[in-house]
C-alpha atoms as a printed R data frame, in Angstrom:
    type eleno elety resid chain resno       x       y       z
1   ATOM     1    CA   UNK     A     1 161.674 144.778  69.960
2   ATOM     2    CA   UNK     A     2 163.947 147.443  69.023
3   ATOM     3    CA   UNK     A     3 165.854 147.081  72.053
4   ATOM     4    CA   UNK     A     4 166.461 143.627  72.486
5   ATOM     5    CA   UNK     A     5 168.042 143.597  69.010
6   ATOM     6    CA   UNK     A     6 170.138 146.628  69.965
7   ATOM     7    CA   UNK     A     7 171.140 144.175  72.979
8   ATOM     8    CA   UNK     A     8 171.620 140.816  70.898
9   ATOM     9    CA   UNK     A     9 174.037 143.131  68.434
10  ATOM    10    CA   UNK     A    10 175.853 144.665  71.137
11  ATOM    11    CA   UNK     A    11 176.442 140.975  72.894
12  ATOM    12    CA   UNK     A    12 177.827 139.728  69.614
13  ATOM    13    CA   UNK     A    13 179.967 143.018  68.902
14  ATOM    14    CA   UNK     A    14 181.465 142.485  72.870
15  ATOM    15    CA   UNK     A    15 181.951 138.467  72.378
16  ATOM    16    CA   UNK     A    16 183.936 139.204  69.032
17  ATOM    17    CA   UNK     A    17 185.747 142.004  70.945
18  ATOM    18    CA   UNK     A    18 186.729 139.417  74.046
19  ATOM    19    CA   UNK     A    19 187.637 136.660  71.727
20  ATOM    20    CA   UNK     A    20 189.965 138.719  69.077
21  ATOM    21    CA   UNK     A    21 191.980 140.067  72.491
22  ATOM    22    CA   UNK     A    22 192.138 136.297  73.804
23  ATOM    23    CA   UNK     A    23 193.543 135.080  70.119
24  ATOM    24    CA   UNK     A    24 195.900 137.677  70.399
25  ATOM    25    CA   UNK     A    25 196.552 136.829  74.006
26  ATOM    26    CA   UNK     A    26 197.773 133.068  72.551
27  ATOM    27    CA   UNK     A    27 199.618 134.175  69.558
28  ATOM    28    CA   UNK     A    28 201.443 137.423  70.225
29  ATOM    29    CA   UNK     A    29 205.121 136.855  71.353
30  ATOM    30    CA   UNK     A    30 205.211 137.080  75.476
31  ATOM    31    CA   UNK     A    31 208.305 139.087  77.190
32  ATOM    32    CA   UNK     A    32 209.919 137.596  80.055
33  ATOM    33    CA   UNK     A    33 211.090 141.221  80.904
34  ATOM    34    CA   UNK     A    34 209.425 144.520  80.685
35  ATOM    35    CA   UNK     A    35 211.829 147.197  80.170
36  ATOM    36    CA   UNK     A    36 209.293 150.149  80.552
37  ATOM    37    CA   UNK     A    37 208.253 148.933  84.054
38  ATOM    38    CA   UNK     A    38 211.820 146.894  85.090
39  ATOM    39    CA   UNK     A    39 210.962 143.923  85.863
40  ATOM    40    CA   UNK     A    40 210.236 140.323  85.362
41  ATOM    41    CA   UNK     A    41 206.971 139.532  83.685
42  ATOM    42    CA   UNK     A    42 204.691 136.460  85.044
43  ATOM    43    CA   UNK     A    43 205.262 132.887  83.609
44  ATOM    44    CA   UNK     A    44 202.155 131.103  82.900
45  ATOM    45    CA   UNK     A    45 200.660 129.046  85.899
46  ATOM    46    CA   UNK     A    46 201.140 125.286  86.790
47  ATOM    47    CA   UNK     A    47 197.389 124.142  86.631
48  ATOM    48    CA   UNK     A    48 196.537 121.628  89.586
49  ATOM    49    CA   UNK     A    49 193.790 120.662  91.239
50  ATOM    50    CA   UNK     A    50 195.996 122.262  94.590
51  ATOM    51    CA   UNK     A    51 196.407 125.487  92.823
52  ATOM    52    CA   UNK     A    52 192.356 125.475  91.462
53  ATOM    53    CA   UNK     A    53 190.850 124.540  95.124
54  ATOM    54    CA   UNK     A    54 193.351 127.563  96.974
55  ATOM    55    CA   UNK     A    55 192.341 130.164  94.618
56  ATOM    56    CA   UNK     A    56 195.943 130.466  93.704
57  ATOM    57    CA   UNK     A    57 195.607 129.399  89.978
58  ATOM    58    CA   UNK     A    58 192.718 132.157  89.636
59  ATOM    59    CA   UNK     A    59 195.250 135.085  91.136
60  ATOM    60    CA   UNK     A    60 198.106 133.716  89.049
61  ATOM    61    CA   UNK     A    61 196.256 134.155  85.905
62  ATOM    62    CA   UNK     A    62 194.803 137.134  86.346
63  ATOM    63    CA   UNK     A    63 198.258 138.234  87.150
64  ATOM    64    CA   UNK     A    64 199.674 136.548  83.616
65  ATOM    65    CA   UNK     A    65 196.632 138.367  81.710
66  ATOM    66    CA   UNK     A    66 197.420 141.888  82.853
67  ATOM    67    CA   UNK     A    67 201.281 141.306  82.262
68  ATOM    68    CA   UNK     A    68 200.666 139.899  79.160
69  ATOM    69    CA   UNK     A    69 197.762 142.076  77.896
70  ATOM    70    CA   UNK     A    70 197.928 142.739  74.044
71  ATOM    71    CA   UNK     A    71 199.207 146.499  73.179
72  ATOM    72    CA   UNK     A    72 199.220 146.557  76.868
73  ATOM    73    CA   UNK     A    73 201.156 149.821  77.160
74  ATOM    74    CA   UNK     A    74 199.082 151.566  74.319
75  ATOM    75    CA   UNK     A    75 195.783 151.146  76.698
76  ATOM    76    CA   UNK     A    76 197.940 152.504  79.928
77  ATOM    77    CA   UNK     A    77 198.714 155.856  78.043
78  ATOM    78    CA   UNK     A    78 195.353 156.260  76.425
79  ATOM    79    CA   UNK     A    79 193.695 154.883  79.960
80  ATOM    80    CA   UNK     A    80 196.218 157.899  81.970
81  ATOM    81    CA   UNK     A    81 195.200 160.556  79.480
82  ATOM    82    CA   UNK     A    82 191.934 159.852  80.119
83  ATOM    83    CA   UNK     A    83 192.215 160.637  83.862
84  ATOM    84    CA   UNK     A    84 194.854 163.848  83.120
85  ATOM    85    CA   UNK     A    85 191.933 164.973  80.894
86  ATOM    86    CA   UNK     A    86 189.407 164.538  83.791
87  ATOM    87    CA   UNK     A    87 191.461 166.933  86.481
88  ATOM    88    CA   UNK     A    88 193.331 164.026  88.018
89  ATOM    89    CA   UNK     A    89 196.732 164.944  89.292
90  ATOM    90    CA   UNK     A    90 197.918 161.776  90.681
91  ATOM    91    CA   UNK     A    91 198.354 158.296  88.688
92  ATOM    92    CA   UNK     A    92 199.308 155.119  90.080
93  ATOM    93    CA   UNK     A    93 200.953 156.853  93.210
94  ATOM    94    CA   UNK     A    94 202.486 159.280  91.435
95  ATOM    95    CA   UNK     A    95 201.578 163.205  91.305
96  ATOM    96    CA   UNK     A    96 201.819 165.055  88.379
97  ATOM    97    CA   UNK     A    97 204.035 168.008  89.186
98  ATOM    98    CA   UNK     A    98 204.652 171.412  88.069
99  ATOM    99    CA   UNK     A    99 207.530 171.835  85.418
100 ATOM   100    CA   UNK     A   100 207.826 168.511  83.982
101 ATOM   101    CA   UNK     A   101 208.156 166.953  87.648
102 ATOM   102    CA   UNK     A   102 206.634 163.527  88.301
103 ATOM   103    CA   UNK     A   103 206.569 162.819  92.453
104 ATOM   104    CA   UNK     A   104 206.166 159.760  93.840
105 ATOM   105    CA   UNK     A   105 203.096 159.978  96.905
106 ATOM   106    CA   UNK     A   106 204.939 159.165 100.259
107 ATOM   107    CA   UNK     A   107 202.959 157.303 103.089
108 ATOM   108    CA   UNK     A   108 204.450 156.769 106.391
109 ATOM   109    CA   UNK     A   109 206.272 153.115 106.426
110 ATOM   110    CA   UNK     A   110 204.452 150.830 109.154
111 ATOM   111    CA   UNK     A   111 207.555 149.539 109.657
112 ATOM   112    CA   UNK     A   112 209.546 152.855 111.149
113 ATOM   113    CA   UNK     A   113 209.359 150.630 114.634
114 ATOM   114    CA   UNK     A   114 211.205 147.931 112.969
115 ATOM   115    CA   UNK     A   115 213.759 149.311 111.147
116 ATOM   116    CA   UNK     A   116 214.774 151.349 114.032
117 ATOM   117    CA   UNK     A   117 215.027 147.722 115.982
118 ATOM   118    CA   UNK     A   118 217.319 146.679 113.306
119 ATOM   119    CA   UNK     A   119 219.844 149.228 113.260
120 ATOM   120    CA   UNK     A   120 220.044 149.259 117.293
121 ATOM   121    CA   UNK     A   121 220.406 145.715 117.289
122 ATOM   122    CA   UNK     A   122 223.155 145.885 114.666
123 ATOM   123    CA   UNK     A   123 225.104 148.251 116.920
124 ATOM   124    CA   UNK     A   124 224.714 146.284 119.772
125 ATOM   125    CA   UNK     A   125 225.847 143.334 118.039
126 ATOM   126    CA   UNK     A   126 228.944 144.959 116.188
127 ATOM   127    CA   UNK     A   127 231.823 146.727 117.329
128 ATOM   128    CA   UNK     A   128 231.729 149.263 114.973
129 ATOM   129    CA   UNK     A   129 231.167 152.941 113.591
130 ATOM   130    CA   UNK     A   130 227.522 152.688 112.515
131 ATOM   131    CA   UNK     A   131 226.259 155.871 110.909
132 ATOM   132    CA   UNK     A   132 222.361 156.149 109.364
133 ATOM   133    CA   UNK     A   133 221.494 158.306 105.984
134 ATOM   134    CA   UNK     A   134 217.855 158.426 105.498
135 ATOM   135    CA   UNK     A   135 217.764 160.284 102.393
136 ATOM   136    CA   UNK     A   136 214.867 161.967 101.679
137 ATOM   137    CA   UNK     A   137 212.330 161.574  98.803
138 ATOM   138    CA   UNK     A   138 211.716 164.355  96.007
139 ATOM   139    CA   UNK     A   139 207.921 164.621  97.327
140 ATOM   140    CA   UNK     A   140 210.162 166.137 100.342
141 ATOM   141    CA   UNK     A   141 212.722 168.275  99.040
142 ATOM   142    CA   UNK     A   142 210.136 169.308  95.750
143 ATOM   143    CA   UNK     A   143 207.349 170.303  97.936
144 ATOM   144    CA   UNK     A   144 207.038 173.296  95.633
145 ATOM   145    CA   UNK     A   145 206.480 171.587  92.494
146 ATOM   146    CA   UNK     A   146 203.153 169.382  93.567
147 ATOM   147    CA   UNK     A   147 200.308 170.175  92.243
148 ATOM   148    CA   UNK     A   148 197.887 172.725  94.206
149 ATOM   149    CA   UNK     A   149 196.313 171.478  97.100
150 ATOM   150    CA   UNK     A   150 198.104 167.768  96.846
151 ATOM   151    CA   UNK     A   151 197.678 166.106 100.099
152 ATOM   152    CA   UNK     A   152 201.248 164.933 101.247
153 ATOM   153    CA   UNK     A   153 202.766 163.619 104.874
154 ATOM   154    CA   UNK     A   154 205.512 165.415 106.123
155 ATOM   155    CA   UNK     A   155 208.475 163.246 105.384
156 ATOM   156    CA   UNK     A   156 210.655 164.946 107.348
157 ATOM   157    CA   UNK     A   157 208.830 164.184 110.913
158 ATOM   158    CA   UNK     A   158 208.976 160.604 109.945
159 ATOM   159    CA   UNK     A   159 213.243 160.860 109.309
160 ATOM   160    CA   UNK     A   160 213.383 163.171 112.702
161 ATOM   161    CA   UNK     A   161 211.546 160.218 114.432
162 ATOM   162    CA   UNK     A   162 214.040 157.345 113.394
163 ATOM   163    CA   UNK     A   163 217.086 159.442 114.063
164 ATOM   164    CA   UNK     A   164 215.923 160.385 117.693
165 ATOM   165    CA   UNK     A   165 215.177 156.204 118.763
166 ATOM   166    CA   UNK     A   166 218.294 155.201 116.618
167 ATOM   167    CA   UNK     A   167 221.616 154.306 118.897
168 ATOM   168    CA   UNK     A   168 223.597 155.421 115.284
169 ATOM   169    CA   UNK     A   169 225.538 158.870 114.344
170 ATOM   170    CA   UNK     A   170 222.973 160.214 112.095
171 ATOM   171    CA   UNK     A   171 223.067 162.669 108.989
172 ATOM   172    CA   UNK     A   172 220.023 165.281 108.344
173 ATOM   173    CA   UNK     A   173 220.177 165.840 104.350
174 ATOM   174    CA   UNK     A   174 217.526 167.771 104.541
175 ATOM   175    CA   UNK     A   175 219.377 171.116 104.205
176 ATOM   176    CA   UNK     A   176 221.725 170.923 102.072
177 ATOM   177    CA   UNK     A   177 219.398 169.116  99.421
178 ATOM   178    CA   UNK     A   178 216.583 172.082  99.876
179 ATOM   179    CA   UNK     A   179 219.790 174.948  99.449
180 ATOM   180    CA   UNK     A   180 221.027 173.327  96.625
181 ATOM   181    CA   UNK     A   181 218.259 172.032  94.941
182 ATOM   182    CA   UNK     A   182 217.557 175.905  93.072
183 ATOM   183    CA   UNK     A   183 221.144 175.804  91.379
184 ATOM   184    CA   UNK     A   184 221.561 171.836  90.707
185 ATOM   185    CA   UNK     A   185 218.707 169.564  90.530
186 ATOM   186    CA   UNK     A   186 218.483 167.149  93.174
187 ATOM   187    CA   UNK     A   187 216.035 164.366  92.075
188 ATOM   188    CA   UNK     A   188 215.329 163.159  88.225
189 ATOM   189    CA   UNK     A   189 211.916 164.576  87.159
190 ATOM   190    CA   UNK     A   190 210.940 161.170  85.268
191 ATOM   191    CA   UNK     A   191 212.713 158.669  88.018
192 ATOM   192    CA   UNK     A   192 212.137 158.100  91.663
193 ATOM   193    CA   UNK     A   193 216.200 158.461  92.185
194 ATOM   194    CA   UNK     A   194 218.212 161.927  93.039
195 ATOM   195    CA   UNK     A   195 220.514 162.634  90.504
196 ATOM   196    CA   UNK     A   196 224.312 162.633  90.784
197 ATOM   197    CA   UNK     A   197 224.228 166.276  91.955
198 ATOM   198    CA   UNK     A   198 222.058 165.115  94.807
199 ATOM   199    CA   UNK     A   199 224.389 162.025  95.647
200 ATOM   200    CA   UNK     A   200 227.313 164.765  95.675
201 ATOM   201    CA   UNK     A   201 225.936 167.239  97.992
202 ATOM   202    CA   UNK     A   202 224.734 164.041 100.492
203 ATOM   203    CA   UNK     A   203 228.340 162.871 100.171
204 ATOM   204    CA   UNK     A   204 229.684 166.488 101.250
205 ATOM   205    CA   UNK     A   205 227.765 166.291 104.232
206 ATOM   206    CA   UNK     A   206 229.432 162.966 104.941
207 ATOM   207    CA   UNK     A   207 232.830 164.470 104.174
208 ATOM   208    CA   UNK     A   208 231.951 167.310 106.765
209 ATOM   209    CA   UNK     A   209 230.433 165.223 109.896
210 ATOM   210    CA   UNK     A   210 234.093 162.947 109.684
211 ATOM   211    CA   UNK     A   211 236.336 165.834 108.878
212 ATOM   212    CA   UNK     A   212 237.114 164.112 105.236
213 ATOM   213    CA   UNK     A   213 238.555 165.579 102.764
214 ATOM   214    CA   UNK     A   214 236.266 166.246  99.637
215 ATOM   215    CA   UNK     A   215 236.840 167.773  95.821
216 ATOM   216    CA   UNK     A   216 234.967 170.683  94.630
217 ATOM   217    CA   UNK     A   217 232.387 170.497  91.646
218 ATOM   218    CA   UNK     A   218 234.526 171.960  89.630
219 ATOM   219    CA   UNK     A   219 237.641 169.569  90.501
220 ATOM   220    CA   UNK     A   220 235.424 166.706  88.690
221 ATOM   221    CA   UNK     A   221 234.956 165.747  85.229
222 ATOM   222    CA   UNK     A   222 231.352 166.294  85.054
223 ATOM   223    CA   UNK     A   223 230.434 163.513  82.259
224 ATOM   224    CA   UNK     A   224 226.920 164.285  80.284
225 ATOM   225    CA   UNK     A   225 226.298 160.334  79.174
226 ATOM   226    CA   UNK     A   226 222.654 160.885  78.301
227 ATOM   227    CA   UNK     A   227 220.030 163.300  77.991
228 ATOM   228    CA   UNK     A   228 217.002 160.802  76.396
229 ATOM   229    CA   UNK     A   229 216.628 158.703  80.155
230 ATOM   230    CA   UNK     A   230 212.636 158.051  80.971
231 ATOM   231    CA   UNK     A   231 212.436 157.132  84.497
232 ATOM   232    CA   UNK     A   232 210.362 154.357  86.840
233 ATOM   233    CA   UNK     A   233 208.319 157.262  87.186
234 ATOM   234    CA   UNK     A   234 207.669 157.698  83.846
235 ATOM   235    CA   UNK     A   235 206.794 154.625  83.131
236 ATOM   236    CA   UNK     A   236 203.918 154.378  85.967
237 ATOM   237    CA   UNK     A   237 201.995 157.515  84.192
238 ATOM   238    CA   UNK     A   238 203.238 156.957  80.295
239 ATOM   239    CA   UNK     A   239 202.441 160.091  79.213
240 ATOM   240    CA   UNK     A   240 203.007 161.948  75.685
241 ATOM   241    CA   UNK     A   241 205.402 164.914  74.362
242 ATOM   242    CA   UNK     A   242 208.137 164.719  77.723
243 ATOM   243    CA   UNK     A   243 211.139 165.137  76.939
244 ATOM   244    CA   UNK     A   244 213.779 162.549  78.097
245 ATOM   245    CA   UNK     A   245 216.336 163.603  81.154
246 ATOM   246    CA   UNK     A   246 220.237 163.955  81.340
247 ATOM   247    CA   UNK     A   247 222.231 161.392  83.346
248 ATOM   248    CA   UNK     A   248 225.612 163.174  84.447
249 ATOM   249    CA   UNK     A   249 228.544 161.168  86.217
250 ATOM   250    CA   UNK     A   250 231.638 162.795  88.274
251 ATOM   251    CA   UNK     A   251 234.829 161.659  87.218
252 ATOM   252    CA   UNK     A   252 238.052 161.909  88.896
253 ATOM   253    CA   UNK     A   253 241.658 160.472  88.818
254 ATOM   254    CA   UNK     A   254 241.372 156.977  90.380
255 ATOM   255    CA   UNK     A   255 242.491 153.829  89.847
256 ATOM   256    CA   UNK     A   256 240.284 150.922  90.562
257 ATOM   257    CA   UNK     A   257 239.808 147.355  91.122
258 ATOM   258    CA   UNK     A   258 236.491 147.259  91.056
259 ATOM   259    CA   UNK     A   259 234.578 143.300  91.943
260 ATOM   260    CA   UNK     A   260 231.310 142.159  91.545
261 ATOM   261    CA   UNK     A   261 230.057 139.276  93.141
262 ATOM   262    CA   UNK     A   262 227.224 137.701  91.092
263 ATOM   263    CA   UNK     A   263 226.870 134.401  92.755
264 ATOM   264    CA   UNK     A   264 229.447 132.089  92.056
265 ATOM   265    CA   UNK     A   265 231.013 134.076  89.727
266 ATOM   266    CA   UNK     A   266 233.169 137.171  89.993
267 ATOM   267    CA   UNK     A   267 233.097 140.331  87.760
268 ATOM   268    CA   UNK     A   268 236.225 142.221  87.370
269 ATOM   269    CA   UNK     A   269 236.116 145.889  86.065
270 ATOM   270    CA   UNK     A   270 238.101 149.155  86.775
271 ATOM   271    CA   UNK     A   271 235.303 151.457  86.786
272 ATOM   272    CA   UNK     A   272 232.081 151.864  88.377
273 ATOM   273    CA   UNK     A   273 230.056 152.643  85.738
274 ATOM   274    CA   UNK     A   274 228.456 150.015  82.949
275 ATOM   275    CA   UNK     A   275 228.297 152.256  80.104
276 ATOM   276    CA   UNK     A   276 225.971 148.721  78.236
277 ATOM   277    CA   UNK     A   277 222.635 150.488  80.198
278 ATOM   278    CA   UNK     A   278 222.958 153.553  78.562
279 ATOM   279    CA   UNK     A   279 221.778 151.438  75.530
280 ATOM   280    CA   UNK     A   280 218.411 150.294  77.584
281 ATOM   281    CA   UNK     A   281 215.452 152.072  78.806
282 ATOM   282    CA   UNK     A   282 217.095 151.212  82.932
283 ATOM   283    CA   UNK     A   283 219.658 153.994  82.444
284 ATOM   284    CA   UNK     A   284 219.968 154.293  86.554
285 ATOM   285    CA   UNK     A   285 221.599 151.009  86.276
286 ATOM   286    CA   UNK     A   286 225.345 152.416  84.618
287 ATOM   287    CA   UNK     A   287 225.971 153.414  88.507
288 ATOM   288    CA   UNK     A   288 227.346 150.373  90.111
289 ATOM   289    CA   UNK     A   289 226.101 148.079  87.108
290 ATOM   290    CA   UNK     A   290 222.747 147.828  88.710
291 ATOM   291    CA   UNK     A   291 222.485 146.291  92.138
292 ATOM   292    CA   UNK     A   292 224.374 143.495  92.990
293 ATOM   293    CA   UNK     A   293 224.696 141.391  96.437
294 ATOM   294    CA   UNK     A   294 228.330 142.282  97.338
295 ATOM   295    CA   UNK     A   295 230.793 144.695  95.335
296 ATOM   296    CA   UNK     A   296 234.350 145.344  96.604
297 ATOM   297    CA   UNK     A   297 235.658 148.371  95.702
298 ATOM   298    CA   UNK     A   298 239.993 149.121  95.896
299 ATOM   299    CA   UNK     A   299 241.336 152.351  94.740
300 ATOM   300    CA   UNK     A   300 245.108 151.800  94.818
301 ATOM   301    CA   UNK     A   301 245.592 155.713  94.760
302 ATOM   302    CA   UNK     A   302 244.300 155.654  98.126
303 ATOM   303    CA   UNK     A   303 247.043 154.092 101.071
304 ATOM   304    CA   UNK     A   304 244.878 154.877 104.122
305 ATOM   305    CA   UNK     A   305 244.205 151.386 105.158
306 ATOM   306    CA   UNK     A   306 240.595 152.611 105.956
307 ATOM   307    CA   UNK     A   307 238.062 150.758 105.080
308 ATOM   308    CA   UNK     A   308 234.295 151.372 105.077
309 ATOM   309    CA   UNK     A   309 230.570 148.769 104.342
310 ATOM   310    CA   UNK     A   310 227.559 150.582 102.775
311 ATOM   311    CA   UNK     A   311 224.537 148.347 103.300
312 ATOM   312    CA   UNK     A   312 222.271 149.848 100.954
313 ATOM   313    CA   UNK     A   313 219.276 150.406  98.704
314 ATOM   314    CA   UNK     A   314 219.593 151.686  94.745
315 ATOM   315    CA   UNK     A   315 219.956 155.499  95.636
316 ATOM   316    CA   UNK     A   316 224.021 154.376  96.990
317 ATOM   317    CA   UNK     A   317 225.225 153.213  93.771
318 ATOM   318    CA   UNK     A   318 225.675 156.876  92.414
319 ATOM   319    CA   UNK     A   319 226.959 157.836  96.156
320 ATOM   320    CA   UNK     A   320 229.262 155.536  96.370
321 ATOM   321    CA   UNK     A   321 231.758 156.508  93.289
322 ATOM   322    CA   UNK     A   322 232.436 159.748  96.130
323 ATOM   323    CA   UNK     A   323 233.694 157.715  98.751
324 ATOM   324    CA   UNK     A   324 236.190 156.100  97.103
325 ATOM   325    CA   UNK     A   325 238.519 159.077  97.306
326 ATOM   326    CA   UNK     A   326 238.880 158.720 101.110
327 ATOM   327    CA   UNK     A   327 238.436 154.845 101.382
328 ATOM   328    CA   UNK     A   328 241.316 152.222 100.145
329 ATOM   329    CA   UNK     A   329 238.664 149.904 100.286
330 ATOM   330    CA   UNK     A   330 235.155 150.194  99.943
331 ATOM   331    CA   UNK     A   331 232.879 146.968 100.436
332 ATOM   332    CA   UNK     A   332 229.345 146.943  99.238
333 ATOM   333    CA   UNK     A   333 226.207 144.947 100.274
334 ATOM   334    CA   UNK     A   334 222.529 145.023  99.213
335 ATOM   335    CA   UNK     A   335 220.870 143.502 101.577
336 ATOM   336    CA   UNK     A   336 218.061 142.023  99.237
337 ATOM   337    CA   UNK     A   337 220.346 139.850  97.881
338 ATOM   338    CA   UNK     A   338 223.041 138.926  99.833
339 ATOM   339    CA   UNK     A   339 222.111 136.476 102.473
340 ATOM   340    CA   UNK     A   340 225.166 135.906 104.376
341 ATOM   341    CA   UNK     A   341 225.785 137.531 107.836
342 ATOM   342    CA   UNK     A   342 227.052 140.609 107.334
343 ATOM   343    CA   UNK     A   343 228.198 141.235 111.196
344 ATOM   344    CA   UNK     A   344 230.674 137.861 109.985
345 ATOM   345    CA   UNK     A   345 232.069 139.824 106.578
346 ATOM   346    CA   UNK     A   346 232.821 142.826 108.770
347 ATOM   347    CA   UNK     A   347 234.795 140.369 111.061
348 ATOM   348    CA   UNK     A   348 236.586 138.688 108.557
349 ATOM   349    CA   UNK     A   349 237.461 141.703 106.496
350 ATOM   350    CA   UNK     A   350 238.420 144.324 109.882
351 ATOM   351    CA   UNK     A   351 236.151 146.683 109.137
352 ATOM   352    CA   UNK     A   352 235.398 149.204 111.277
353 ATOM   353    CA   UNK     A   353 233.061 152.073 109.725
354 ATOM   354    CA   UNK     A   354 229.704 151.185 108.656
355 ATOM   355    CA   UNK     A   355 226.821 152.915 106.473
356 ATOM   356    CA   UNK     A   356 223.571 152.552 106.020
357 ATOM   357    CA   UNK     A   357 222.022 154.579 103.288
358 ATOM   358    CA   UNK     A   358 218.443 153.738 102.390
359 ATOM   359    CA   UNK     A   359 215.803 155.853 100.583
360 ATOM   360    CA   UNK     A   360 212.756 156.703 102.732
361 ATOM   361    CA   UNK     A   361 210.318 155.213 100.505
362 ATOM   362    CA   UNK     A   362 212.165 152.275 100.538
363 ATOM   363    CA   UNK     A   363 211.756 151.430 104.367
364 ATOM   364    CA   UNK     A   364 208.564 150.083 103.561
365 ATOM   365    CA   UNK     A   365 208.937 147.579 100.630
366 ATOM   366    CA   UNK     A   366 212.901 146.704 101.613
367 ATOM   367    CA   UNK     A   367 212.839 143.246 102.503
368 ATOM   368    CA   UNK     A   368 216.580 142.887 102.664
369 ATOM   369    CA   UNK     A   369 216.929 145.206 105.666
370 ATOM   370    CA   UNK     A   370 214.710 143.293 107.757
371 ATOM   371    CA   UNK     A   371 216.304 139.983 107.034
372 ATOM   372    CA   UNK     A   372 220.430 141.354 107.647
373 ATOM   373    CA   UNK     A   373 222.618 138.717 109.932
């Protein structure tokens, strides 16, 4: 008897619980944007007897739920704390490193095959200078900071696979990010990107392979714009008490005209840095002002007439400010969102020395690679 009241209270208690959380569901403002997690939040679904009968309505709202889940971030930190509590080193894909150092897990892309297609077939299609950076991933160059007994691939097989099947000059980072990485730290410890001191060392290795000339650290400004930036990494564990990260950029005497192609419209600037993020928790996004489908780049101090394309993922906008001291022209394109053909830009504008820089990580959720004309 006992019991079954226990149980009738407990149903009550639960039903109360389910239906306060669904009033607040209705009521509480919704986001279109999450700024911890950087992106775009769901949209309620279109309801239709289409959408009901596929199963698609039932996806979409569970999707709207958890994206729209009241104090939503207050039950990811106290849900993660649970698991750090338990002996867990690894949330949500990412390991939970030794001095401060979040990693993100690496798993092999199924789609090495592939990407080497695309690059050969780009050669072969192009008569042009095509050189590859992989760039490597902190759970790579970091391998010291995982936690004990963390089971990790060996990224580096993986980037010595692609450059041996690849028709492209090549550049092997490894090195120079491992001897460096003591003195000047390569990757943020909160974000999945290498900091500017890792985009400098990969751009000295690119100076080195085509005899360019290259400045010193200590011929740049070196610019300290924030020390309070929390990461995508951060934001997939949400943990307590860590303490935000400096963002550092390299000036140097230049002077740019700098355009961003946003559609229709054009952006003109004369720097490549959007000082506006610093104010926002996507503090990556002063390099290059975030990613953008085509950027043109002219530095009239430069009267070389050479002119280089960097087809790209996020980890070249804080490479690129380096190669603007041996290029009069640099010409940008992320592939995700520019859907022209870039073999016919390269025509049109002569150019005759192509990049591609791409994170590993990235080769296997990169769609715009896979789709490039």
């Amino acid at each position: 008897m006992e019991n079954n009241r226990y149980m009738k209270y407990l149903g009550i208690i639960i039903s109360l619980i389910i239906i306060v959380f669904m009033i607040l569901l209705i009521v509480l403002e919704k986001y279109e944007f999450s700024e911890n997690e950087n992106r775009f939040l769901s949209d309620f679904p279109i309801i239709s007897f289409d959408n009901f009968l596929s199963g698609e309505l039932s996806s979409k709202l569970d999707t709207f739920v958890n994206d729209h889940f009241p104090y939503r971030n207050s039950f990811v930190k106290l849900k993660n704390k649970v698991e750090l509590l338990s002996g867990k080193t690894k949330i949500n894909n990412v390991f939970i490193g030794r001095d401060g150092y979040l990693i993100e897990e690496y798993k092999t892309s199924k789609k090495l095959d592939k990407f080497i297609n695309v690059i050969n077939k780009f050669k072969n299609n192009n008569d042009v200078s095509v050189t590859l950076m992989l760039v490597p991933n902190s759970v790579l160059i970091n391998e010291d900071k995982l936690p004990y007994m963390a089971s990790t691939i060996n990224q580096y097989d993986d980037i010595k696979y692609v450059y041996s099947k690849v028709d492209a000059d090549t550049i092997d980072l490894y090195d120079i990010l491992v001897n460096n990485n003591k003195k000047y730290q390569m990757y943020y410890k909160l974000d999945h990107h290498w900091t500017s001191y890792g985009a400098y060392f990969a751009y000295v290795e690119y100076a080195k392979k085509y005899n360019l000339n290259y400045l010193e650290l200590n011929e740049y400004d070196i610019e300290e714009v924030t020390d309070i930036f929390y990461g995508t990494l951060y934001s997939k564990v949400i943990m307590d008490k860590i303490k935000g990260e400096k963002i550092h950029i390299f000036n140097k005497d230049e002077d740019l005209l700098v355009k961003y192609y946003l559609g229709n419209n054009i952006v003109t600037k004369n720097s490549l840095y959007e000082y506006s993020y610093l104010d926002k928790k996507d503090k990556y996004s002063i390099f290059l002002n975030n990613n953008n489908p085509l950027v043109t780049i002219k530095n009239n101090l430069v009267n070389n007439n050479k002119k280089i394309i960097v087809i790209k993922d996020s980890y070249a906008n804080s490479f690129i400010p380096f190669l603007t001291s041996n290029f009069e022209e640099v010409h940008v394109i992320d592939p995700r969102y520019y859907k022209e053909s870039i073999s016919n830009y390269i025509n049109e504008f002569n150019i005759e020395q192509v990049l591609f820089l791409y994170n590993m990580n990235n080769l296997e959720r990169d769609t715009g690679i896979y789709s490039i004309k």
